[in-house]
Each structure stands twice: as C-alpha cells, then as structure tokens.
XYZ file of C-alpha atoms in Angstrom:
178
model
C -6.198 54.520 7.141
C -6.436 50.964 7.345
C -2.871 48.724 5.831
C -3.073 47.001 2.636
C -3.903 42.614 2.448
C -1.000 43.606 -0.352
C 0.700 45.774 2.202
C 0.816 43.200 4.984
C 1.777 40.035 3.118
C 4.259 42.068 1.498
C 5.839 42.848 5.647
C 3.894 38.825 6.517
C 6.248 37.431 4.646
C 9.883 40.171 5.402
C 8.951 38.105 9.402
C 6.733 40.665 10.233
C 4.319 38.473 12.914
C 1.854 41.289 13.901
C 1.252 42.268 9.961
C 0.736 38.356 9.667
C -1.619 38.103 12.528
C -4.053 40.685 10.490
C -3.861 38.430 7.615
C -5.413 35.303 9.509
C -7.258 37.355 11.737
C -8.889 39.108 8.427
C -9.339 36.718 6.080
C -9.826 33.363 8.525
C -13.582 32.722 7.951
C -13.130 33.505 3.813
C -10.146 30.898 4.293
C -12.761 28.580 6.025
C -15.619 29.625 3.940
C -13.721 28.053 0.968
C -12.209 25.269 2.638
C -15.474 24.279 3.999
C -17.251 25.159 0.488
C -14.250 22.346 -0.475
C -14.449 19.506 1.627
C -17.590 19.187 2.037
C -16.971 19.014 5.848
C -16.480 20.967 8.413
C -13.733 18.464 10.199
C -11.960 18.237 6.849
C -12.289 21.902 6.521
C -10.290 23.231 10.310
C -7.332 20.902 8.937
C -7.125 22.415 5.568
C -6.952 25.557 7.230
C -5.297 24.661 9.707
C -2.211 23.500 7.032
C -3.031 27.172 4.844
C -2.364 28.832 8.558
C 0.403 25.893 8.546
C 1.876 27.310 5.820
C 1.160 30.117 4.543
C 3.792 32.224 6.064
C 6.526 29.981 3.777
C 4.173 31.083 0.602
C 3.960 34.579 2.069
C 7.360 34.917 -0.044
C 5.695 33.940 -3.151
C 3.713 36.083 -3.043
C 4.609 39.245 -5.239
C 1.804 41.319 -5.191
C 0.843 41.013 -8.779
C -2.568 40.456 -7.461
C -4.816 41.272 -5.149
C -4.304 39.379 -1.730
C -7.588 37.488 -1.308
C -6.946 36.689 -5.289
C -3.879 34.721 -4.016
C -5.119 33.886 -1.569
C -7.752 31.789 -2.735
C -4.768 30.483 -4.474
C -3.523 28.924 -1.952
C -6.950 27.635 -0.379
C -7.527 25.258 -3.545
C -3.718 24.240 -4.749
C -4.418 22.781 -1.048
C -7.742 21.376 -1.046
C -6.276 19.839 -4.603
C -3.272 18.392 -2.888
C -5.266 17.377 0.076
C -7.847 15.110 -2.562
C -5.081 13.147 -4.191
C -2.939 12.693 -1.146
C -6.705 11.064 -0.005
C -6.698 9.133 -2.820
C -3.105 7.781 -2.530
C -4.388 6.716 0.780
C -7.053 5.228 -0.745
C -6.076 3.563 -3.795
C -3.053 2.242 -1.387
C -4.819 1.088 1.104
C -7.164 -1.208 -1.487
C -4.132 -1.629 -3.585
C -3.044 -3.096 -0.361
C -6.124 -5.228 -0.044
C -5.477 -6.597 -2.862
C -2.317 -7.942 -2.428
C -3.148 -9.404 1.465
C -6.064 -11.439 -0.149
C -4.575 -12.714 -3.070
C -1.258 -13.535 -0.198
C -4.188 -15.242 1.702
C -5.602 -17.678 -1.625
C -2.206 -18.094 -2.667
C -1.437 -19.566 1.164
C -4.646 -21.405 1.225
C -4.151 -23.178 -2.324
C 0.101 -23.632 -1.161
C -1.783 -25.779 2.128
C -4.287 -27.469 -0.235
C -1.576 -28.745 -2.578
C 0.930 -29.466 1.128
C -2.403 -31.241 2.785
C -3.854 -33.116 -0.866
C 0.368 -34.328 -1.071
C 0.769 -35.704 1.982
C -2.269 -37.462 1.859
C -1.344 -39.096 -1.426
C 2.204 -39.777 -0.334
C 0.200 -42.508 2.358
C -0.609 -44.071 -0.734
C 2.453 -44.507 -1.501
C 4.807 -47.818 -0.732
C 7.339 -47.617 1.731
C 10.618 -47.144 -0.914
C 9.092 -45.204 -2.746
C 8.223 -42.681 0.495
C 11.588 -42.292 2.286
C 12.853 -41.462 -0.406
C 11.038 -38.774 -1.481
C 11.430 -37.710 2.526
C 15.539 -37.670 1.463
C 15.060 -36.410 -1.989
C 12.593 -33.660 -1.854
C 11.355 -33.277 1.718
C 15.227 -32.439 2.754
C 16.168 -31.267 -0.090
C 18.767 -33.262 -0.898
C 20.215 -34.284 -3.729
C 19.851 -37.855 -5.564
C 23.168 -38.675 -4.796
C 23.145 -38.021 -1.406
C 20.017 -39.812 -0.822
C 21.990 -42.855 -2.760
C 24.354 -42.618 0.078
C 21.564 -42.488 3.307
C 19.910 -45.943 1.509
C 22.936 -47.503 0.684
C 21.158 -47.295 -3.231
C 22.731 -46.217 -6.262
C 21.440 -43.380 -8.076
C 19.861 -44.477 -10.714
C 17.484 -46.693 -8.626
C 17.344 -43.170 -6.351
C 15.854 -41.762 -9.378
C 13.922 -44.685 -10.351
C 11.994 -44.387 -7.320
C 11.432 -40.560 -8.187
C 9.333 -41.751 -11.381
C 7.239 -44.007 -10.053
C 6.844 -41.135 -7.490
C 6.060 -38.827 -10.373
C 3.744 -41.643 -11.962
C 2.274 -42.875 -9.093
C 1.508 -39.124 -7.507
C -0.605 -38.558 -11.771
C -2.319 -41.496 -11.084
C -3.436 -40.510 -7.103
C -4.943 -37.074 -9.406
C -6.583 -38.634 -12.230
C -8.262 -40.580 -10.400
C -9.441 -37.585 -8.297
C -10.471 -35.896 -11.562
C -12.773 -38.533 -13.131
C-alpha cells in the first residue's frame, strides 16, 4: 500500500529522512515544471527548485495537513518564486541607484575639477600680492590674522586684498560670460 503524501510530510517534518526523500522523488518533476513556468528559464527553474528542496525540511514543520500536500507544495513554490523575483528587483534597483549615484559623483568631480581649473587660470591674471594672499588664506586654509602675521601686514590689509581677489574674479567671470 502506498503511503500518502500527507503522512510522508508529517513524518518528514518529524525528521524522517526516508519520508523526505520519498516526497522529493515523488514531487521533484512537478516542482521543477512549476518553477520553470514561473521563472521562464531552465537555469532559474533549477536554482529555484534547488532552493525549495533545501528549505523544505524546515518548511515541512509548518505543514499542518489542512490541505493536500501538493496544494501546499504549490503554495511554497509560488512564495519562493515571488520572493526570488522581489530580490532580483531589489538588486536591479540597487544597481541602477548605484549607477546613477556613480554618474552623479563623476559629474560632480568633473564640475569641481573644471571650477578648480578655472580658478587656477584666473589666479594667474591676479597681481602677485593678491595671488600670495589667496594662496595662504584659501590654499593653506589660514585665517586672515595668520596670513597677516606671515606677510607682515595688518589684518585689515588682508581683508581688503581678499575683497580685491573677489572683485577681480567676478570681472574675469563676467568677461568670459559675454
């Protein structure tokens, strides 16, 4: 007499390896066919079927026998396929997000480099005393007081020079824009 799937499932849930092996032999082809229909490719169906078989011992503990075993197994297969598709979508979105983030960072880097190049070129047009002042204040990130001490000037002179630097840079930018 043939043991029912439901009885085998109950035994397998209790740790009976023979019962589990028999359930897999009985239903592997059905499981694989359904996985193929759900995934659309043999490779994905093989992966999904393998994942389901690997998870089945733990999942059998939740099998209560309220429904036919095959009905329950179809539900497990559908859930596994849905979870797999969701994970794939999350990976795609993450990759796209990473790609967009990467492109944004590349663009920002290019813009920053372009601005740095413009500033370097514009500084060449500044008088020496202004170029020295900006090199210490902005380039070395010194305070105006520290720059004044190094250059032997008053802090007010450094402040005036910085305003002159800004004025010269605005004029250069305006000339380039017209």
